[in-house]
mmCIF file with all atom_site columns, C-alpha atoms in Angstrom:
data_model
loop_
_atom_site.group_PDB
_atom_site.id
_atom_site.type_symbol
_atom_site.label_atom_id
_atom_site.label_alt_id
_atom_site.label_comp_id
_atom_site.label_asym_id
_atom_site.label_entity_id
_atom_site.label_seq_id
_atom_site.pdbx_PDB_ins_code
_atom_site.Cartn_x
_atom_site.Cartn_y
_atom_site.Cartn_z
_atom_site.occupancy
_atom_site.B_iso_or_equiv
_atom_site.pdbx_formal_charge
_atom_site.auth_seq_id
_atom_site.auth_comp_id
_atom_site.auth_asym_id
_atom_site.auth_atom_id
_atom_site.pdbx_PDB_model_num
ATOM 1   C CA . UNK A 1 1   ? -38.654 15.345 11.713 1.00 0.00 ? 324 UNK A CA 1
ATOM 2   C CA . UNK A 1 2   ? -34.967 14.579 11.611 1.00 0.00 ? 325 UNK A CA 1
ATOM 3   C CA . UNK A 1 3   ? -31.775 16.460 12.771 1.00 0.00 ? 326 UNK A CA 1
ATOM 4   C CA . UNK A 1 4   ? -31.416 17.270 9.414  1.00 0.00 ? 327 UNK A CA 1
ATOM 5   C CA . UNK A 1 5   ? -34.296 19.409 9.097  1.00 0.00 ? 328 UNK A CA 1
ATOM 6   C CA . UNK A 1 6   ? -33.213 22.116 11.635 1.00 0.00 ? 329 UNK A CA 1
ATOM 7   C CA . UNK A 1 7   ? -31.068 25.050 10.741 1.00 0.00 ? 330 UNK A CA 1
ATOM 8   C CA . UNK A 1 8   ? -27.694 24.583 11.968 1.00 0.00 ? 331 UNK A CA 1
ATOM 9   C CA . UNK A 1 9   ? -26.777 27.023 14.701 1.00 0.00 ? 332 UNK A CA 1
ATOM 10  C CA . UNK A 1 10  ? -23.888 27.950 15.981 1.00 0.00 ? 333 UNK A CA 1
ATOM 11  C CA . UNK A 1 11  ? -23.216 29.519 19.697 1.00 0.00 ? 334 UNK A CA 1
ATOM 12  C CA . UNK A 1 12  ? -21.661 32.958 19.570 1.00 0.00 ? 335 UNK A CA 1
ATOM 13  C CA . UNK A 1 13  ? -20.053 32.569 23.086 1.00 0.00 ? 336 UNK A CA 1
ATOM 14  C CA . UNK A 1 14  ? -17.629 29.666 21.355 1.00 0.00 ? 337 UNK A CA 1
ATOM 15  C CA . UNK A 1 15  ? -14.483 30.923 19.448 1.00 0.00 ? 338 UNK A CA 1
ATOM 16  C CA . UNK A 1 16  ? -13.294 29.463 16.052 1.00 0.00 ? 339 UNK A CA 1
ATOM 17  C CA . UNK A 1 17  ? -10.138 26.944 16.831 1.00 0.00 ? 340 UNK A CA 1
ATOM 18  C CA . UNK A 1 18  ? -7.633  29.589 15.836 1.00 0.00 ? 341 UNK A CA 1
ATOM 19  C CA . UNK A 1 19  ? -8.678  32.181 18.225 1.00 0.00 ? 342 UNK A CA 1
ATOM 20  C CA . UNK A 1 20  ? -9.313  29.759 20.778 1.00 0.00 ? 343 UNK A CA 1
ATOM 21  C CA . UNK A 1 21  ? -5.112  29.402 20.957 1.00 0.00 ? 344 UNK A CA 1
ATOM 22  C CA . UNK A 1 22  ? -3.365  31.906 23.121 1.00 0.00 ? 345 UNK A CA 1
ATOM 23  C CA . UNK A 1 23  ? 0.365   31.916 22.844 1.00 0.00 ? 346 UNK A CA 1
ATOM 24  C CA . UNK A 1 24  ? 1.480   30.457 25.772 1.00 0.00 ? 347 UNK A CA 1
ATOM 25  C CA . UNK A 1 25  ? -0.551  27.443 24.975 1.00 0.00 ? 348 UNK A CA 1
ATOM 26  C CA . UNK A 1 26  ? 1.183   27.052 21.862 1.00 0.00 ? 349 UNK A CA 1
ATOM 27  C CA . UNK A 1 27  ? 3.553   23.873 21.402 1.00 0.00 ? 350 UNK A CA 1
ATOM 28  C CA . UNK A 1 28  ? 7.208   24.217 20.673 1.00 0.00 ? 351 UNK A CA 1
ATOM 29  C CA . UNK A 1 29  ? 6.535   22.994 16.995 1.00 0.00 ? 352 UNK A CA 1
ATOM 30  C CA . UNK A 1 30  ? 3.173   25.263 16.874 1.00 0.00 ? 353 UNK A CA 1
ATOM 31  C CA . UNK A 1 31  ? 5.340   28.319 17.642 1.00 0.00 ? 354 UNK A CA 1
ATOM 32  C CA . UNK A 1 32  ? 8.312   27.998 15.335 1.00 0.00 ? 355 UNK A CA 1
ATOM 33  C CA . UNK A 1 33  ? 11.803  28.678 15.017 1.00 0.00 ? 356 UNK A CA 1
ATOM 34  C CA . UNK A 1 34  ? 13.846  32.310 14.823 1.00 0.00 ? 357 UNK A CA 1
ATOM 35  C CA . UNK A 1 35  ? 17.404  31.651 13.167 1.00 0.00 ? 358 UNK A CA 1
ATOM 36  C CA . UNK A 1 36  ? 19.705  33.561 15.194 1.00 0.00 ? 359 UNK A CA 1
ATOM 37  C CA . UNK A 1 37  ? 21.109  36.836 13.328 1.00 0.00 ? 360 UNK A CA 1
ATOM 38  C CA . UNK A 1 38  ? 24.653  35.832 12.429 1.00 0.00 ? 361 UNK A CA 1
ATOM 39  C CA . UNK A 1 39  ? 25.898  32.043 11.759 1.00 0.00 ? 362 UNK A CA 1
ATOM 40  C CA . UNK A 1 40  ? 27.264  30.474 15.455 1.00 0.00 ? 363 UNK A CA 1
ATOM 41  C CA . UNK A 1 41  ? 29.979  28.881 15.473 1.00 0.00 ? 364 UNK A CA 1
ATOM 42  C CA . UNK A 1 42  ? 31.025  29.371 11.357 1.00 0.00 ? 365 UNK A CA 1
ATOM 43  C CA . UNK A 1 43  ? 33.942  31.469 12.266 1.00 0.00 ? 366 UNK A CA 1
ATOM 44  C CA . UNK A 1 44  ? 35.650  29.048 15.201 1.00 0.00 ? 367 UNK A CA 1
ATOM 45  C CA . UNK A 1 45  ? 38.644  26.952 15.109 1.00 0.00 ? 368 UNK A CA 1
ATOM 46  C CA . UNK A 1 46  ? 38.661  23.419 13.783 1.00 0.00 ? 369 UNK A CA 1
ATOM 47  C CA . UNK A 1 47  ? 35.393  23.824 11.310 1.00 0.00 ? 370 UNK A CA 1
ATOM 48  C CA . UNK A 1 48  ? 37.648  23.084 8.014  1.00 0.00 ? 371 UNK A CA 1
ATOM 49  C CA . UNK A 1 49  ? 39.635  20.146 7.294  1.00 0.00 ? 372 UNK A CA 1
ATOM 50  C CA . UNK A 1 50  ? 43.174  21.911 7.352  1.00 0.00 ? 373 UNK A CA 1
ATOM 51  C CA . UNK A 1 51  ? 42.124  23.187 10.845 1.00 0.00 ? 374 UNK A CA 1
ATOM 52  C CA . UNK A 1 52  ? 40.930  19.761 12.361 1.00 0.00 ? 375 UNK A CA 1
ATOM 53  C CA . UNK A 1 53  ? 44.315  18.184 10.780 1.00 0.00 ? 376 UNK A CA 1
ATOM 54  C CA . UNK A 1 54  ? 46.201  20.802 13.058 1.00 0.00 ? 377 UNK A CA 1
ATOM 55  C CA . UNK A 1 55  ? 46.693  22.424 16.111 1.00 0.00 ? 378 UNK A CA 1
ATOM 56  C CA . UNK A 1 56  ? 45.378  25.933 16.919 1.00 0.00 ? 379 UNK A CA 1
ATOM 57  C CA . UNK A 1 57  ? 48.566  27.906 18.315 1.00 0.00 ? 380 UNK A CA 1
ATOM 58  C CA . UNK A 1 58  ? 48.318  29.213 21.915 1.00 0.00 ? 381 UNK A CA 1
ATOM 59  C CA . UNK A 1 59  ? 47.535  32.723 21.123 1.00 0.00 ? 382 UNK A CA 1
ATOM 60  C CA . UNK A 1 60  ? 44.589  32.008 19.296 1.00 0.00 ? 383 UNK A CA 1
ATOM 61  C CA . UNK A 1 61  ? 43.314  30.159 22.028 1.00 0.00 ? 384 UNK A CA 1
ATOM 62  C CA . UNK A 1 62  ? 43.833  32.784 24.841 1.00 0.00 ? 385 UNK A CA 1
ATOM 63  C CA . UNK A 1 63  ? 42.666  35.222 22.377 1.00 0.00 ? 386 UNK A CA 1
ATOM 64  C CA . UNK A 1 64  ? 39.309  33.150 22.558 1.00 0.00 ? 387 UNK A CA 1
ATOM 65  C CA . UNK A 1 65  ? 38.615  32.254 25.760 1.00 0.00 ? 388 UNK A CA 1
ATOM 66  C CA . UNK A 1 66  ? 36.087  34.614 27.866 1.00 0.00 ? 389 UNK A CA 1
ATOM 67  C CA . UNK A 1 67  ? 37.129  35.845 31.672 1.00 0.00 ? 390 UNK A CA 1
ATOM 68  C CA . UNK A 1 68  ? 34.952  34.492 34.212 1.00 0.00 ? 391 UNK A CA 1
ATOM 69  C CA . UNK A 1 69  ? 32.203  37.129 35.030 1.00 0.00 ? 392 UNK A CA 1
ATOM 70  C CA . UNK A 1 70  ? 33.122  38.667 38.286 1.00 0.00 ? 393 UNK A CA 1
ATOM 71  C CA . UNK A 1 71  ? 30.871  39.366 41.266 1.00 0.00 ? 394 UNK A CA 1
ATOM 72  C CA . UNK A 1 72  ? 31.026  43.018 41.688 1.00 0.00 ? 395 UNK A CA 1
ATOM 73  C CA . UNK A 1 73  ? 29.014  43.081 44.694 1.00 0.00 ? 396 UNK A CA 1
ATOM 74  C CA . UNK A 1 74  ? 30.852  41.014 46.850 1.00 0.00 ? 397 UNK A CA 1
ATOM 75  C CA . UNK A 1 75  ? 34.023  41.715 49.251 1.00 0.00 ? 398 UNK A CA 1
ATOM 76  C CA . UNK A 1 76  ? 35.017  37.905 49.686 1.00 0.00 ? 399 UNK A CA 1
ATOM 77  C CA . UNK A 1 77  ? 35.104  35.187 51.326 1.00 0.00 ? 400 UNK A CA 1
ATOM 78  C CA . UNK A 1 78  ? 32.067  34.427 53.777 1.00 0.00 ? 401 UNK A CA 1
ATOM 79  C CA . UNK A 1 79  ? 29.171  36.916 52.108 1.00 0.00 ? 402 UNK A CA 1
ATOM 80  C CA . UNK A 1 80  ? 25.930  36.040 52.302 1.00 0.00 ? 403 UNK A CA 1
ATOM 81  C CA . UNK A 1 81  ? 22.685  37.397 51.951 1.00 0.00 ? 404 UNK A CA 1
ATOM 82  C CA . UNK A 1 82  ? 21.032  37.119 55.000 1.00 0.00 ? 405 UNK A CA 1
ATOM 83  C CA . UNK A 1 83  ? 23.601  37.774 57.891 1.00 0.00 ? 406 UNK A CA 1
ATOM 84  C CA . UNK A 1 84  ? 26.709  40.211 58.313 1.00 0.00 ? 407 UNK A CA 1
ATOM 85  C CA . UNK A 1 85  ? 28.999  37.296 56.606 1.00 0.00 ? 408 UNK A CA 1
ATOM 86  C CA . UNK A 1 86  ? 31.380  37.533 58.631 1.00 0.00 ? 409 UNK A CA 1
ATOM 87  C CA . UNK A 1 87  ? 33.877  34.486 58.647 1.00 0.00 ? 410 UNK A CA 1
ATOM 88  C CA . UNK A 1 88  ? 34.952  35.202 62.487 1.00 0.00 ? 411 UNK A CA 1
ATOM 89  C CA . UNK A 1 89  ? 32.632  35.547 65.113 1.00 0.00 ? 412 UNK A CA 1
ATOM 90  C CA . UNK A 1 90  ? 33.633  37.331 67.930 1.00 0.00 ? 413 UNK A CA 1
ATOM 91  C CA . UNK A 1 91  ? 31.519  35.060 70.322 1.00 0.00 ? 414 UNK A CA 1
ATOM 92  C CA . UNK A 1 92  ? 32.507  31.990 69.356 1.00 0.00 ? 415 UNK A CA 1
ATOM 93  C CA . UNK A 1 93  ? 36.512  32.790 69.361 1.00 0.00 ? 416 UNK A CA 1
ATOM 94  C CA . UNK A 1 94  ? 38.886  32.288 66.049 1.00 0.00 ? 417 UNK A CA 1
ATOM 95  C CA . UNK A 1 95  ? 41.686  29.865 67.280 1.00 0.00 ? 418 UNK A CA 1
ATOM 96  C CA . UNK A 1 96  ? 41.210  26.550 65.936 1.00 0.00 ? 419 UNK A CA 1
ATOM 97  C CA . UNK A 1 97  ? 40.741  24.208 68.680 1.00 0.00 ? 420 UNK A CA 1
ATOM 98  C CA . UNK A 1 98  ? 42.925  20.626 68.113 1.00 0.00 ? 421 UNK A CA 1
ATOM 99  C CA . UNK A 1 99  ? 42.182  17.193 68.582 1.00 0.00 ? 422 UNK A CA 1
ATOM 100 C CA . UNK A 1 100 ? 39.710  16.624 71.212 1.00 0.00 ? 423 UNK A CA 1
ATOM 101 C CA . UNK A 1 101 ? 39.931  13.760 74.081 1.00 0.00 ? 424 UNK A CA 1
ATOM 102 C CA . UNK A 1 102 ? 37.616  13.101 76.824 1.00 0.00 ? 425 UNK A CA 1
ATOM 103 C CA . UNK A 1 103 ? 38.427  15.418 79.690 1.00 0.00 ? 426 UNK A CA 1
ATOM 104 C CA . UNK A 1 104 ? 38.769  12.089 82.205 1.00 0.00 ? 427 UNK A CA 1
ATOM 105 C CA . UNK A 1 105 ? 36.998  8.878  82.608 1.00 0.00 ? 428 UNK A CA 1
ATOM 106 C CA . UNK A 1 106 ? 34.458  9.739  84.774 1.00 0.00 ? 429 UNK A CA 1
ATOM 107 C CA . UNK A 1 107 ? 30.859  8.161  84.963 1.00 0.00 ? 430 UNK A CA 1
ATOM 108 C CA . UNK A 1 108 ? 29.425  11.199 85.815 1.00 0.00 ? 431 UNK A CA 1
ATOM 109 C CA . UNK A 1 109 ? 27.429  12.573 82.713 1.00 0.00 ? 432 UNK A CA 1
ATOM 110 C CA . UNK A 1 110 ? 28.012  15.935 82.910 1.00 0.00 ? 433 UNK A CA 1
ATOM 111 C CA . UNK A 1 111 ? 31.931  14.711 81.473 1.00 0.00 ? 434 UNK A CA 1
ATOM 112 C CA . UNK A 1 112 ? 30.878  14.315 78.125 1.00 0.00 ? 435 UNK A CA 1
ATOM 113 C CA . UNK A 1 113 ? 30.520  18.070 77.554 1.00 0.00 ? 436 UNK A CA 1
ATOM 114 C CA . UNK A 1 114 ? 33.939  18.650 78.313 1.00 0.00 ? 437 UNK A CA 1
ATOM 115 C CA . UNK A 1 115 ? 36.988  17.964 76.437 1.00 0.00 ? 438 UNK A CA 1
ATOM 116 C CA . UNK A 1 116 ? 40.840  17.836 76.454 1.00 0.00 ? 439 UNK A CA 1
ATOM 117 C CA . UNK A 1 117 ? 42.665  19.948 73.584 1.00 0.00 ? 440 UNK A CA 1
ATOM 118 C CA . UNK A 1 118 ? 45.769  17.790 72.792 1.00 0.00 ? 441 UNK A CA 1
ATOM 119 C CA . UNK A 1 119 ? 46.959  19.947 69.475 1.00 0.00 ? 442 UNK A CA 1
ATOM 120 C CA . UNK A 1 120 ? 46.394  20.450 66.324 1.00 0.00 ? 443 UNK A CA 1
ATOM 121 C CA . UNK A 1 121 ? 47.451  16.854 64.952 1.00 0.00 ? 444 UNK A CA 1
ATOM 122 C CA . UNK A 1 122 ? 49.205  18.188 61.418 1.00 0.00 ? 445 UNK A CA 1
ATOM 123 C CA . UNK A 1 123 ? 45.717  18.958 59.558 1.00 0.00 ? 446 UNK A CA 1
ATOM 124 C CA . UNK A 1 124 ? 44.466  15.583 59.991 1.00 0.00 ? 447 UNK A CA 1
ATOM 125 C CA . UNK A 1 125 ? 41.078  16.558 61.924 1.00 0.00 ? 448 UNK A CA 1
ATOM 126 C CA . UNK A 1 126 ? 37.955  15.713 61.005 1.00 0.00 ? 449 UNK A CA 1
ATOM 127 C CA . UNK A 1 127 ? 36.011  18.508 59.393 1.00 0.00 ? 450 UNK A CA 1
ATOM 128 C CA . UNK A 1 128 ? 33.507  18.392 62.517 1.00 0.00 ? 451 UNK A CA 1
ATOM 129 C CA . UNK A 1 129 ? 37.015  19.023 65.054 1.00 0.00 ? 452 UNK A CA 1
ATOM 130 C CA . UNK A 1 130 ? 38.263  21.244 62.801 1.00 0.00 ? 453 UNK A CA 1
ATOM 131 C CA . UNK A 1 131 ? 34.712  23.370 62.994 1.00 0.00 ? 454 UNK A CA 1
ATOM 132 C CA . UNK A 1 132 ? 35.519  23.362 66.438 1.00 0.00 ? 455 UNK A CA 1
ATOM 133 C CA . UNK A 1 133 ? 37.063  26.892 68.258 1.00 0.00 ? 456 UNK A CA 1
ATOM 134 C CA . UNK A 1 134 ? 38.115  27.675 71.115 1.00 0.00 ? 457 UNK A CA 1
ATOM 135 C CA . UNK A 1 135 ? 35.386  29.965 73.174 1.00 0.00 ? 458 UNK A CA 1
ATOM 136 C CA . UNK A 1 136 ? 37.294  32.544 75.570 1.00 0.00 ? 459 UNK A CA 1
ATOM 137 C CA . UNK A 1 137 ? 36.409  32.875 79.002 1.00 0.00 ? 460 UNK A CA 1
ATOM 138 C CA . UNK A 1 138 ? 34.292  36.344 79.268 1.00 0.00 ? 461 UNK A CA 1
ATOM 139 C CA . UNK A 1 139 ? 37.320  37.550 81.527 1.00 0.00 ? 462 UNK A CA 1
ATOM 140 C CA . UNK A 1 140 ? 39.551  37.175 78.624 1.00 0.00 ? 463 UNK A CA 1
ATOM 141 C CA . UNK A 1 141 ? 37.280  38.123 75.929 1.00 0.00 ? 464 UNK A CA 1
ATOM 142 C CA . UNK A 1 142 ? 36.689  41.569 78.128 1.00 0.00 ? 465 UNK A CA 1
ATOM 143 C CA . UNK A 1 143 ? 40.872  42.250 79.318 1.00 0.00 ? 466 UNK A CA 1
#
């Protein structure tokens, strides 16, 4: 006997090719295009000949542009999502300390967390001294 001379069957558990597709398995070619519903872009400046050979006038431009889309939910400067977004914290103190220097030249290592505040040096600090604050003492931060 040969192949040939058994009955062809066919397993009901496997689906035809085109049910086997679901649509998010589709390709971008497989799942075709949808024309928007009015022509973009027909109706703006400089499409024509005349128009490219000119300038559009300065209303017509202003008329055109679109406002930036404001954040509604926001009060400024220093919001965030996760904390109180404050820009000031009233720990850490909100005058700008100045140009650091080492407090003297002393061996000892506990020097090097201490520092002299010569001034502000006309906004030419470093972003990491101008990060830095001045921290009151608790006797000040309390009076």
């Amino acid at each position: 006997m040969s192949a040939d001379d058994y009955p062809a069957v066919s397993d009901p558990a496997l689906l035809s090719p085109e049910e086997s597709l679901d649509d998010d398995e589709l390709g971008d070619i497989d799942a075709g295009y949808a024309p928007p519903d009015r022509p973009l872009g027909s109706t703006a400046w400089g499409i024509t000949e005349r128009e490219l050979g000119s300038h559009e006038d300065l209303a017509h431009r202003l008329a055109r542009e679109e406002p930036e889309p404001a954040d509604m939910d926001t009060d400024g400067l220093g919001d965030t999502t996760d904390t109180d977004g404050e820009l000031i914290d009233d720990q850490v103190g909100d005058r700008r300390a100045g140009r650091l220097t080492a407090w003297e030249a002393e061996l000892d290592s506990r020097s090097d967390f201490w520092a002299h505040d010569v001034g502000i040096d006309n906004g030419a600090a470093s972003a990491e001294e101008a990060a830095v604050h001045v921290v009151p003492d608790t006797d000040e931060r309390d009076g």
